[in-house]
Coordinates of C-alpha atoms and ligand atoms in Angstrom, one line a residue:
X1 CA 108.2 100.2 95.9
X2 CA 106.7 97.9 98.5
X3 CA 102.8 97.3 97.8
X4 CA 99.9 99.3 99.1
X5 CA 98.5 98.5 102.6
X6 CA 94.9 97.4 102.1
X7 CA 92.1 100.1 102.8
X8 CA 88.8 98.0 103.0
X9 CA 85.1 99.1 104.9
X10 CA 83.6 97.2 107.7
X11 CA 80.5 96.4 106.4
X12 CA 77.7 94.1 108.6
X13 CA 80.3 92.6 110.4
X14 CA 82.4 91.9 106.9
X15 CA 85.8 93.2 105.9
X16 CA 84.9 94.5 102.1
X17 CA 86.7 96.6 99.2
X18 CA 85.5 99.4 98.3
X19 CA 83.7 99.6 94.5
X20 CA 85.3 103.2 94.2
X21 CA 88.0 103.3 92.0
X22 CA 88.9 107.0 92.7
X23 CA 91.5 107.5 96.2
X24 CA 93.4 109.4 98.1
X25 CA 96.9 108.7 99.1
X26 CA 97.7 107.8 102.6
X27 CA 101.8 108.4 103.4
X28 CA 104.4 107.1 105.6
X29 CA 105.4 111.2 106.3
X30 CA 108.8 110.4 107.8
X31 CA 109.4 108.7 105.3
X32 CA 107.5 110.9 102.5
X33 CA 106.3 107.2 100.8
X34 CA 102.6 106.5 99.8
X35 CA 101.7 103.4 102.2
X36 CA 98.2 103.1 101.2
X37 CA 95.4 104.7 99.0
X38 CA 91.8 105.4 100.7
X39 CA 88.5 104.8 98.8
X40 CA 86.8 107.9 98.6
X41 CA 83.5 106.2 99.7
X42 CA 79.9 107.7 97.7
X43 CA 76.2 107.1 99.1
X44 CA 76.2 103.7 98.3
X45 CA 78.4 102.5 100.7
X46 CA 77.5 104.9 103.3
X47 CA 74.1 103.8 102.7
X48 CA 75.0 100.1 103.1
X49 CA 76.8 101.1 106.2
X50 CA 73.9 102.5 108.0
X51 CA 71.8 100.2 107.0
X52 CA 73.3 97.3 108.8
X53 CA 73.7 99.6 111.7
X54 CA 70.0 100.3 111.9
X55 CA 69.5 96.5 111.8
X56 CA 71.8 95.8 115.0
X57 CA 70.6 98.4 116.6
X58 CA 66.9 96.3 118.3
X59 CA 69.2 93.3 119.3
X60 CA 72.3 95.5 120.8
X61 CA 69.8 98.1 122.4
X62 CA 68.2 95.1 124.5
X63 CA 71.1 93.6 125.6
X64 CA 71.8 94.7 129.4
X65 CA 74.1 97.0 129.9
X66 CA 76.3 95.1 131.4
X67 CA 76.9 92.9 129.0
X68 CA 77.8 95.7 126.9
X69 CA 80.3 96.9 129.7
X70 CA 81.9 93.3 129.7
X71 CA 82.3 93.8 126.1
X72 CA 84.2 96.8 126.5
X73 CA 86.1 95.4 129.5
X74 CA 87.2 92.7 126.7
X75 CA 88.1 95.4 124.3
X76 CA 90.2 97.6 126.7
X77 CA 92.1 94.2 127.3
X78 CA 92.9 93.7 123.6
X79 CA 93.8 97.6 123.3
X80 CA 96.4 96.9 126.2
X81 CA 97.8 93.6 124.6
X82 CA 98.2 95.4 121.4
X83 CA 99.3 98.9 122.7
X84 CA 102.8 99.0 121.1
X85 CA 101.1 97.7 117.7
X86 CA 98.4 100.9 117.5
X87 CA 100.5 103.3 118.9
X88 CA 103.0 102.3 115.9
X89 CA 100.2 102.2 113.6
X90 CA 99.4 105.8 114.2
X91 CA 103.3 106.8 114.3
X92 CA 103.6 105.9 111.0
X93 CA 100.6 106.8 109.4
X94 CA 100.5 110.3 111.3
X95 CA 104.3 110.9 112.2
X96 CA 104.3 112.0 115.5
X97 CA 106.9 110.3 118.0
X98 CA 106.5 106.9 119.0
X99 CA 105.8 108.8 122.7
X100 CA 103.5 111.1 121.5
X101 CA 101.4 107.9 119.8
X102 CA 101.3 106.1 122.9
X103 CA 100.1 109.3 125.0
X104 CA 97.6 109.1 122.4
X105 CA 96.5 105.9 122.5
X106 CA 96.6 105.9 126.3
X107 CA 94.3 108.8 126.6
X108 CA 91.7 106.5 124.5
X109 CA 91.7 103.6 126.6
X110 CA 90.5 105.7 129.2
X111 CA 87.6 106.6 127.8
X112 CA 87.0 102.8 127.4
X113 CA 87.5 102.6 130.8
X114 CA 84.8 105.1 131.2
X115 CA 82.3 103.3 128.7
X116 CA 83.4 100.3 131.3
X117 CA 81.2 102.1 133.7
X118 CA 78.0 102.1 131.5
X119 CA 75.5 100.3 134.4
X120 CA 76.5 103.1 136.9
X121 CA 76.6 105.7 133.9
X122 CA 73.2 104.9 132.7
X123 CA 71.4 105.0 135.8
X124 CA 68.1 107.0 136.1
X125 CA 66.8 109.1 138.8
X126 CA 64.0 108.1 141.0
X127 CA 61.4 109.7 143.6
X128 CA 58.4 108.3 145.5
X129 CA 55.3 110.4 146.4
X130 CA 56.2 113.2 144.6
X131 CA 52.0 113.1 145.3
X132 CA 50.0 110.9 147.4
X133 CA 50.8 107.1 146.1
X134 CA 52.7 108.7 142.8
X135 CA 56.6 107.6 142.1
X136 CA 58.6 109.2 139.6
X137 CA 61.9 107.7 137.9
X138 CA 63.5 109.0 134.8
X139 CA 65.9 106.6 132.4
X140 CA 67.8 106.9 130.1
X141 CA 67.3 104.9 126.2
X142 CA 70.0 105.0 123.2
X143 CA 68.8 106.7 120.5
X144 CA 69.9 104.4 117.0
X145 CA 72.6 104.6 114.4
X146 CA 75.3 107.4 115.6
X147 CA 78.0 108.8 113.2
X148 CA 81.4 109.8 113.7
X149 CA 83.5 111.9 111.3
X150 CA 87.1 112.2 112.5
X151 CA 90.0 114.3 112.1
X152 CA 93.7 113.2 110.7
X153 CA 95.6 114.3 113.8
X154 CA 95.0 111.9 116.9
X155 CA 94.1 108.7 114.1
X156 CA 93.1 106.4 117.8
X157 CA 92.3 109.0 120.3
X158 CA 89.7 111.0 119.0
X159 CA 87.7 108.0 117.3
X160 CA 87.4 106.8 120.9
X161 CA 86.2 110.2 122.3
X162 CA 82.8 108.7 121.2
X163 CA 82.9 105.2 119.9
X164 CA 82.4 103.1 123.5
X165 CA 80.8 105.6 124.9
X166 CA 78.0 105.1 121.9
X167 CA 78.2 101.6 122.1
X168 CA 78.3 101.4 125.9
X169 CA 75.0 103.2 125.9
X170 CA 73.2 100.9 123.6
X171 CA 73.6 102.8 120.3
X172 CA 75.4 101.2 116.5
X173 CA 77.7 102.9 114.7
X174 CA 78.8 104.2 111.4
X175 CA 82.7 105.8 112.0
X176 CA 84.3 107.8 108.9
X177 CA 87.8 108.6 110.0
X178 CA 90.3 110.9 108.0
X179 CA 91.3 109.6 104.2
X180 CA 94.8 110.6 105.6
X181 CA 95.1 108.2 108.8
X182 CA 92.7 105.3 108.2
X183 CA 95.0 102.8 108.9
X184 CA 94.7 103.2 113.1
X185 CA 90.5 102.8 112.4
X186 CA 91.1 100.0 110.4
X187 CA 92.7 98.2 113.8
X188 CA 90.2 99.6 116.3
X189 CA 87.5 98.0 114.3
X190 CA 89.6 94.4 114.3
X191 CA 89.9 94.9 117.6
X192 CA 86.4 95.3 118.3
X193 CA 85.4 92.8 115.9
X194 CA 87.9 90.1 118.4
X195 CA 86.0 91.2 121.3
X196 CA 82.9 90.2 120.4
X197 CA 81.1 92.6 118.9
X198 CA 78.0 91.7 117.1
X199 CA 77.9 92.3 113.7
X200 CA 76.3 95.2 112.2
X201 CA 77.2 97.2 115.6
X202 CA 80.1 99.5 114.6
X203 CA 80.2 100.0 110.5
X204 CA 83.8 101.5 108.8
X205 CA 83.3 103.4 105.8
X206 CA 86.1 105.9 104.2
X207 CA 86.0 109.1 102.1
X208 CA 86.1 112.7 102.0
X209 CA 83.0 115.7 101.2
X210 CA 80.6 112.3 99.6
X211 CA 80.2 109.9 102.6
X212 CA 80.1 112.9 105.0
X213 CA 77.4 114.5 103.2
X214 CA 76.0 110.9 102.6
X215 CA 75.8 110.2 106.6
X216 CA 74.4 114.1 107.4
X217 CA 71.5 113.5 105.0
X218 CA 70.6 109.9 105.6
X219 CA 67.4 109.8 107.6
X220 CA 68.5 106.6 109.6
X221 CA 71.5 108.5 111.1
X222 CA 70.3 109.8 114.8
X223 CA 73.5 111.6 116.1
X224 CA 76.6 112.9 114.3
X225 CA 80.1 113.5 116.3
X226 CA 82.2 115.6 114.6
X227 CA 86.2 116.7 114.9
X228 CA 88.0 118.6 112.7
X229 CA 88.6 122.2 111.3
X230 CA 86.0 125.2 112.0
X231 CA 85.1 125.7 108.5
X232 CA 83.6 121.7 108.4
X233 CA 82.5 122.0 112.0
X234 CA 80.3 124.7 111.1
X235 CA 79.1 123.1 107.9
X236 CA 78.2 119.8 109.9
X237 CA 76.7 121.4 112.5
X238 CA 73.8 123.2 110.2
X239 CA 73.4 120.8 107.9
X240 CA 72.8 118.0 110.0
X241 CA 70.7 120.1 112.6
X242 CA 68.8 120.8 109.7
X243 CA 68.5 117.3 109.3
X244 CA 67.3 116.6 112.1
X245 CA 70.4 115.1 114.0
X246 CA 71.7 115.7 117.4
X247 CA 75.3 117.0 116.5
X248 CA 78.4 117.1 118.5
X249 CA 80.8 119.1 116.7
X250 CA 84.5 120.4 117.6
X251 CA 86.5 122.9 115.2
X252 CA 89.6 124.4 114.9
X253 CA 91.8 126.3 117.6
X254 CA 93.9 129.2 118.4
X255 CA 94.9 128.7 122.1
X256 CA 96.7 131.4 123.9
X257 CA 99.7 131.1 126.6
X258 CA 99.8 134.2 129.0
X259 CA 103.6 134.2 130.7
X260 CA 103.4 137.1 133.6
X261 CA 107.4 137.5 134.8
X262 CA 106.9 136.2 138.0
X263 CA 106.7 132.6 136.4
X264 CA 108.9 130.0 137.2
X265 CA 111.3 129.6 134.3
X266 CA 112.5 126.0 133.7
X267 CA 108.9 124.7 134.4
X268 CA 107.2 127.3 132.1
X269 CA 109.6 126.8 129.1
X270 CA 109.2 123.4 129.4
X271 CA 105.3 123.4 129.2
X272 CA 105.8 126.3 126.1
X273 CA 108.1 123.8 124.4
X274 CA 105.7 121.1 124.7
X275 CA 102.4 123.0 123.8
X276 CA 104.3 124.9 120.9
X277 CA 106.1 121.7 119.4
X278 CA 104.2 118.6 120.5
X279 CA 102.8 116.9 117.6
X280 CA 104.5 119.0 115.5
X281 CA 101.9 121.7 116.3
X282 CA 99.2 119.4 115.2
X283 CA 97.0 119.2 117.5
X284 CA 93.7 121.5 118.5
X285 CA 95.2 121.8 122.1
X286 CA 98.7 123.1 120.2
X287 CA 99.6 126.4 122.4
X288 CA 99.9 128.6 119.1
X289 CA 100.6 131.9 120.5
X290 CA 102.4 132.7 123.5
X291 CA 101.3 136.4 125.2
X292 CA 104.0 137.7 127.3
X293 CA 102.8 140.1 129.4
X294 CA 105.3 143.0 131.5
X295 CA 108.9 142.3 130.8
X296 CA 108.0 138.7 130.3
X297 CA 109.7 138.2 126.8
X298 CA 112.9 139.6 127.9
X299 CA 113.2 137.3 130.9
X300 CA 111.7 133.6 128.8
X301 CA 112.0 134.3 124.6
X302 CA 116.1 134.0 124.5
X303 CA 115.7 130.3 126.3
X304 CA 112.9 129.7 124.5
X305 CA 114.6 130.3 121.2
X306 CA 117.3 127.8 122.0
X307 CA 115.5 125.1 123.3
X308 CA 113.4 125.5 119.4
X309 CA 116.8 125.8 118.1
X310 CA 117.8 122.6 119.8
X311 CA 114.8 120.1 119.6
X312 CA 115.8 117.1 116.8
X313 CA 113.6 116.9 114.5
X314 CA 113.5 113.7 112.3
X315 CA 111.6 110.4 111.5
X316 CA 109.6 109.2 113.7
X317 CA 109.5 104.9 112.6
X318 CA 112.8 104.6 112.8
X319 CA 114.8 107.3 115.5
X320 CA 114.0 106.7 119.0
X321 CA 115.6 109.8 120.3
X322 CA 113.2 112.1 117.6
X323 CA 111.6 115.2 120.0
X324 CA 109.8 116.1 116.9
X325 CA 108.4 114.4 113.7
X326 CA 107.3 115.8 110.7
X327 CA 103.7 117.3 109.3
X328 CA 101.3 114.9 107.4
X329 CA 101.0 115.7 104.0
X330 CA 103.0 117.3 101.5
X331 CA 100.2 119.7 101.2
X332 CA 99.4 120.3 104.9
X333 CA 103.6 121.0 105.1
X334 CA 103.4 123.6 102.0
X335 CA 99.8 125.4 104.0
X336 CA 102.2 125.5 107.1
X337 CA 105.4 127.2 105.2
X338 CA 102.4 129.5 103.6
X339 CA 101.3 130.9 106.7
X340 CA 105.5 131.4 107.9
X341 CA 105.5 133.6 104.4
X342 CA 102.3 135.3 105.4
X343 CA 104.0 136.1 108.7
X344 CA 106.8 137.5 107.1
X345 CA 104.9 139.6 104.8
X346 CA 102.5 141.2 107.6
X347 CA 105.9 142.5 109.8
X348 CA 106.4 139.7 112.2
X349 CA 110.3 139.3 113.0
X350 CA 110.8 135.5 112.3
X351 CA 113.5 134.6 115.1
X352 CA 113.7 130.9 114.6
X353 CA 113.1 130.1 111.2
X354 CA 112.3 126.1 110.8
X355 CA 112.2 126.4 106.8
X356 CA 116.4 125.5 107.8
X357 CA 115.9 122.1 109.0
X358 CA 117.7 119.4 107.3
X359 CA 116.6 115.7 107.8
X360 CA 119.7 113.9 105.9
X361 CA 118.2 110.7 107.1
X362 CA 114.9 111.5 105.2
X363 CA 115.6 113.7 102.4
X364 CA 111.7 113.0 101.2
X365 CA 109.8 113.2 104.4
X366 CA 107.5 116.4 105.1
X367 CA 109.5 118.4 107.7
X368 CA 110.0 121.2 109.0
X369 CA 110.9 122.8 112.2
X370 CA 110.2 124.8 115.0
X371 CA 109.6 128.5 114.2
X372 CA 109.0 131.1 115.9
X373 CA 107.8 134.8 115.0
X374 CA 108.2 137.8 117.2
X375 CA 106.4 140.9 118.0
X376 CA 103.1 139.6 116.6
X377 CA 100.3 141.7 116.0
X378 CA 96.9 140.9 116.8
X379 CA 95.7 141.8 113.5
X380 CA 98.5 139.8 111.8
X381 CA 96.6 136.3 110.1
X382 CA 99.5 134.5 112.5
X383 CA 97.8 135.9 115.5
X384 CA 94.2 135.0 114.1
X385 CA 94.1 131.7 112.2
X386 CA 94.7 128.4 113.2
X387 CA 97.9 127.3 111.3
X388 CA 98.5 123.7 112.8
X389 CA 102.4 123.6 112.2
X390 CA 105.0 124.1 114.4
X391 CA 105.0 127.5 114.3
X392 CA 104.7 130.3 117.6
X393 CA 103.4 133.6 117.6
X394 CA 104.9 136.0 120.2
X395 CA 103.1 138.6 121.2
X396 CA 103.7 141.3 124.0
X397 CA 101.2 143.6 126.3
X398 CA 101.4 145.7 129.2
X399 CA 99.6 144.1 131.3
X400 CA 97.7 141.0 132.8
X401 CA 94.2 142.8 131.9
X402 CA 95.5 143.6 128.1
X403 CA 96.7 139.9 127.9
X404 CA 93.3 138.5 128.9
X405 CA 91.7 141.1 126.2
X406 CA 93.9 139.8 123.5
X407 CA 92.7 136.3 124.4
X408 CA 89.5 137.0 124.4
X409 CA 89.1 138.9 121.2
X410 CA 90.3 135.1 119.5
X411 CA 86.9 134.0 117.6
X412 CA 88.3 130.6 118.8
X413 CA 88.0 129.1 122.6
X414 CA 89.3 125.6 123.2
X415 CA 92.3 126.5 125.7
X416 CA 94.7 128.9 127.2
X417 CA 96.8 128.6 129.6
X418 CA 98.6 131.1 132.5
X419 CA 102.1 130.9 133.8
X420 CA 102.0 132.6 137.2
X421 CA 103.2 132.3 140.8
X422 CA 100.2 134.8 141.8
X423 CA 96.8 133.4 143.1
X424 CA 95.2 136.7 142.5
X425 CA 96.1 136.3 138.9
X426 CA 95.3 133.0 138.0
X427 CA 92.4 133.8 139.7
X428 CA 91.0 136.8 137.6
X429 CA 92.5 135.0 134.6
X430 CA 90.1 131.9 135.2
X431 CA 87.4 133.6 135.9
X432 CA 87.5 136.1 132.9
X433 CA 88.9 134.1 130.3
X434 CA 87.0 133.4 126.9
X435 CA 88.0 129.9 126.8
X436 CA 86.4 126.2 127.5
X437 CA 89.3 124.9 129.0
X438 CA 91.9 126.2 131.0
X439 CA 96.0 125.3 132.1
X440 CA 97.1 127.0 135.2
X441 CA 101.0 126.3 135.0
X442 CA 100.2 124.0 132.7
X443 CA 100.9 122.9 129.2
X444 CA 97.6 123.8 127.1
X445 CA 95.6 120.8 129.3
X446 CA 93.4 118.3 127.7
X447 CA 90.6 116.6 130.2
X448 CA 90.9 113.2 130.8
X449 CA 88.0 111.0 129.9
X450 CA 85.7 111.3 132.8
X451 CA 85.4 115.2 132.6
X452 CA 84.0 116.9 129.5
X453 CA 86.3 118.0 126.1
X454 CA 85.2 121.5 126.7
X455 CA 85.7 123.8 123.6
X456 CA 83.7 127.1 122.9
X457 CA 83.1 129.7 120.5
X458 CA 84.1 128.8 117.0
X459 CA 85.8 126.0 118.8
X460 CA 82.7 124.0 119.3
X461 CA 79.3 124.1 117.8
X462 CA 76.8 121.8 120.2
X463 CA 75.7 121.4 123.6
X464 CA 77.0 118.1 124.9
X465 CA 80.5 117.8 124.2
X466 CA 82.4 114.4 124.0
X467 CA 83.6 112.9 126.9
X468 CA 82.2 112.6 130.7
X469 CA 78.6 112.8 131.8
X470 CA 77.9 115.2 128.4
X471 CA 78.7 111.9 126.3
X472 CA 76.3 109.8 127.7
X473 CA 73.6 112.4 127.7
X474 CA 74.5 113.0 124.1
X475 CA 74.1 109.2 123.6
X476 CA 71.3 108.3 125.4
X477 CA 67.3 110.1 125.8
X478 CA 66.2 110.1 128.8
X479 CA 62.3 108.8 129.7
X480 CA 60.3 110.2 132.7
X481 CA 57.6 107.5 134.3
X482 CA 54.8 109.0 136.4
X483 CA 53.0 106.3 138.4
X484 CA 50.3 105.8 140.6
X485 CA 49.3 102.6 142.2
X486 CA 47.2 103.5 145.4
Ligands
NAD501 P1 89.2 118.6 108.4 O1 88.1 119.5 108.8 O2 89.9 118.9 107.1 O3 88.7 117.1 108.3 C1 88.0 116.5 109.3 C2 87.0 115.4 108.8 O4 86.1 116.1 107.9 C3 87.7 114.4 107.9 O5 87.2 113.1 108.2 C4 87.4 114.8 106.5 O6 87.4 113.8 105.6 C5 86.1 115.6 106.6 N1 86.0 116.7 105.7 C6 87.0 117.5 105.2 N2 86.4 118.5 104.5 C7 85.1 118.3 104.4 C8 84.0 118.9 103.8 N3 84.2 120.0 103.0 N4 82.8 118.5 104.0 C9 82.6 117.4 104.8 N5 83.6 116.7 105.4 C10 84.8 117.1 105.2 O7 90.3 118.5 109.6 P2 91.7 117.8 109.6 O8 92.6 118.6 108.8 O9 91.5 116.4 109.4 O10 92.0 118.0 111.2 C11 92.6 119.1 111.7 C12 91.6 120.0 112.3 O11 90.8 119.3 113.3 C13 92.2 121.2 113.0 O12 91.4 122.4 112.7 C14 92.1 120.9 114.5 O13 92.1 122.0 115.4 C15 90.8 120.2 114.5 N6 90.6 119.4 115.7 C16 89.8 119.8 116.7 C17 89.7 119.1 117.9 C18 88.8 119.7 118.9 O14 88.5 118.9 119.9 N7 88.2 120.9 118.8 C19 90.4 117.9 118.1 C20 91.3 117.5 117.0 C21 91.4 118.2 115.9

């Protein structure tokens, strides 16, 4: 067996093992082979971690903004050069197609692209005379040591949601990413490191439950980012409110496709297929239950079926011409299979049945593939819970109206999407829909960097989200000067 990838912590600027013996596997999972173990970090090192970050933090605040922006203008250069390198970091850490990684990794850079902007993004507001020989200007200040706690499915992406925007605004850093994908951090952090970074200014520490907790209770920590599943989200958001903290955090998802049967077919399948089956359903924007509304499911589900029937599924490191790769733990593929059995026990017709799939190539790697369940009921757990696989509920309603009402009683609200050829629809459905962010004839749409990653309801528990203006204000405090010199 070929030896374990190292798994160290980015300490003051220093590349360091961990003093925890006790870790977590990380896997190849087209492959289903361990490829490294992660430290499950305690308070110690969490502890170092800030600490270094809290004494970067004077020199790194004071340094124009510019300077910063040059630094990320360097570090966007280095993510280009080594674009094919991270995006098959995160393919074979995560297992999603080489295509889907470089999507990924694409939708990152522009957010350093964004943090590129930090002169024109941090510029205050100003007003003479708002009285007789009185001015009044408002700027905006970082606020310290910022945490980020990341989630195992977008290993590049979603680490850069926050990271240069942070640092563009004049704040240090202490990122935890998932013990499953900590390989991608690992490279973001060498990359920053060649760009120049200062040491001390972005900290890498690992771990599950212990550094988390560790970073919500340490008094030095000033903002925590969160992504990952509701449960957490929740968790992170109270406790480190509590705290003190300004907190960011994004949960779990259950995003609803409405089909009316005026929709154009090909186009519509297409953008089904995708949401349903990219990233083997792993992803928070993953279109998890399509709502077919009139006749709809007569006229789509048959060609839906076949094109599920027909995507290859397979590894991911080594098969160019994989649509779909596997899931990411043995675990995570055994919760998916549990919620098909669920499905099956509630009274859900399971039309396409993924437990079939045979990977000859891979006979250990975590697979399975798509699946789909018909006449789904909203009560069913399938219709309710986020179940992160590649697996589509199908439900049907009479109506436009009913299929906005079934939507709407989701406790989630990151996404859904309409397929329609009717103004008048996507208009009412736009306007009434429970939902941050909405796909007309769309795939389930994710914002690019400049606008905000808008989830609500048990989708996101915060004010600012990540992304756009709302990241810099969550990065930055703004201070309002009154003067008078008549
Ligand atoms: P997760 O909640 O299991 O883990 C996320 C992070 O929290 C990891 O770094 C993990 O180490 C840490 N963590 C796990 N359990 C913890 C606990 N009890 N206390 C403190 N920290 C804990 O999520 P995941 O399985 O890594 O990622 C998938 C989830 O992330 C899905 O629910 C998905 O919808 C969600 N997600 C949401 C968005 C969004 O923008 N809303 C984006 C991507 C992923």
């Amino acid at each position: 067996m070929p030896a374990l990838e190292p798994c160290p912590l980015f300490i003051n600027g220093e590349w360091v093992e961990s003093g925890r013996n006790v870790t977590e596997p990380v896997y190849n999972p087209s492959e289903g082979i361990q490829i490294s173990a992660t430290p499950m970090c305690g308070a110690d090192e969490v502890d170092r971690a800030v600490r270094a970050a809290g004494a970067a933090f004077p020199d790194w605040a004071e340094t124009p903004a510019v300077d910063r922006a040059r630094l990320m203008f360097r570090f966007k250069e280095l993510l280009e050069k080594h674009f094919e390198d991270l995006s098959r970091i995160v393919t074979r850490e995560h297992g999603k197609t080489l295509d889907e990684s470089r999507g990924s990794v694409r939708r990152g850079i522009e957010v350093v692209e964004f943090a590129c902007g930090a002169p024109s993004l941090l510029m205050g507001e100003a007003l003479e005379n708002i009285a007789p020989d009185i001015d009044c200007d408002t700027i905006r200040q970082p606020l310290g040591v910022c945490a980020a706690i990341t989630p195992f499915n977008f290993p590049v992406m979603v680490p850069l949601w926050t990271l240069p925007v942070a640092l563009a605004c004049g704040n240090t850093f202490v990122l935890k990413p998932s013990e499953k994908v900590p390989l991608s951090a690992i490279r973001i952090v060498e990359l920053l490191a060649e760009a120049g970074l200062p040491r001390g200014v972005l900290n890498l520490v690992h771990g599950g439950r212990d550094a988390v907790d560790a970073l919500l209770h340490h008094p030095d920590v000033r903002t925590v980012s969160f992504v990952g599943s509701t449960p957490v989200a929740r968790y992170i958001y109270e406790t480190a409110t509590r705290n003190g903290k300004r907190v960011q955090s994004a949960g779990g998802a259950k995003n609803f496709m409405v089909v009316l049967p005026d929709a154009e077919p090909d186009a519509t399948i297409d953008a089904v297929m995708g949401s349903a089956y990219g990233c083997a359903g792993e992803r928070c924007m993953a279109g998890s239950v399509l709502v077919c509304a009139h006749d709809a499911a007569d006229r789509f589900l048959p060609y839906l079926s076949d094109a599920a029937r027909g995507l290859r599924v397979g590894p991911t490191d080594r098969d160019a011409d994989t649509e779909m790769g596997p899931l990411v733990t043995p675990e995570h593929l055994e919760k998916v299979k549990g919620s098909i059995r669920n499905g099956l026990s509630e009274g859900a017709e399971l039309i396409v049945d993924g437990r079939d799939v045979v990977v000859d190539a891979c006979p250990n790697g975590f697979y399975l593939g798509p699946t789909i369940f018909d006449r789904v009921t909203p009560r069913m757990q399938i219709a309710r819970e986020e179940i992160f696989g590649p697996v589509l509920s199908v439900m049907h309603t009479d109506d436009l109206d009913d299929a906005i009402e079934t939507c709407n009683n989701s406790g989630y609200g990151n996404a859904a999407v309409l397929f329609t050829e009717s103004g008048g629809a996507a208009r009412k459905f736009r306007h009434r829909i429970n939902a941050g962010m909405v796909g007309i004839n769309t795939g389930v749409p994710a914002p690019m960097a400049f606008f905000p990653f808008s989830g609500w309801n048990n989708s996101f528990f915060g004010d600012l989200h990540v992304q756009g203006h709302e990241g810099v204000s969550f990065f930055t405090r703004q201070k309002v000067t009154i003067s008078r010199w008549g």
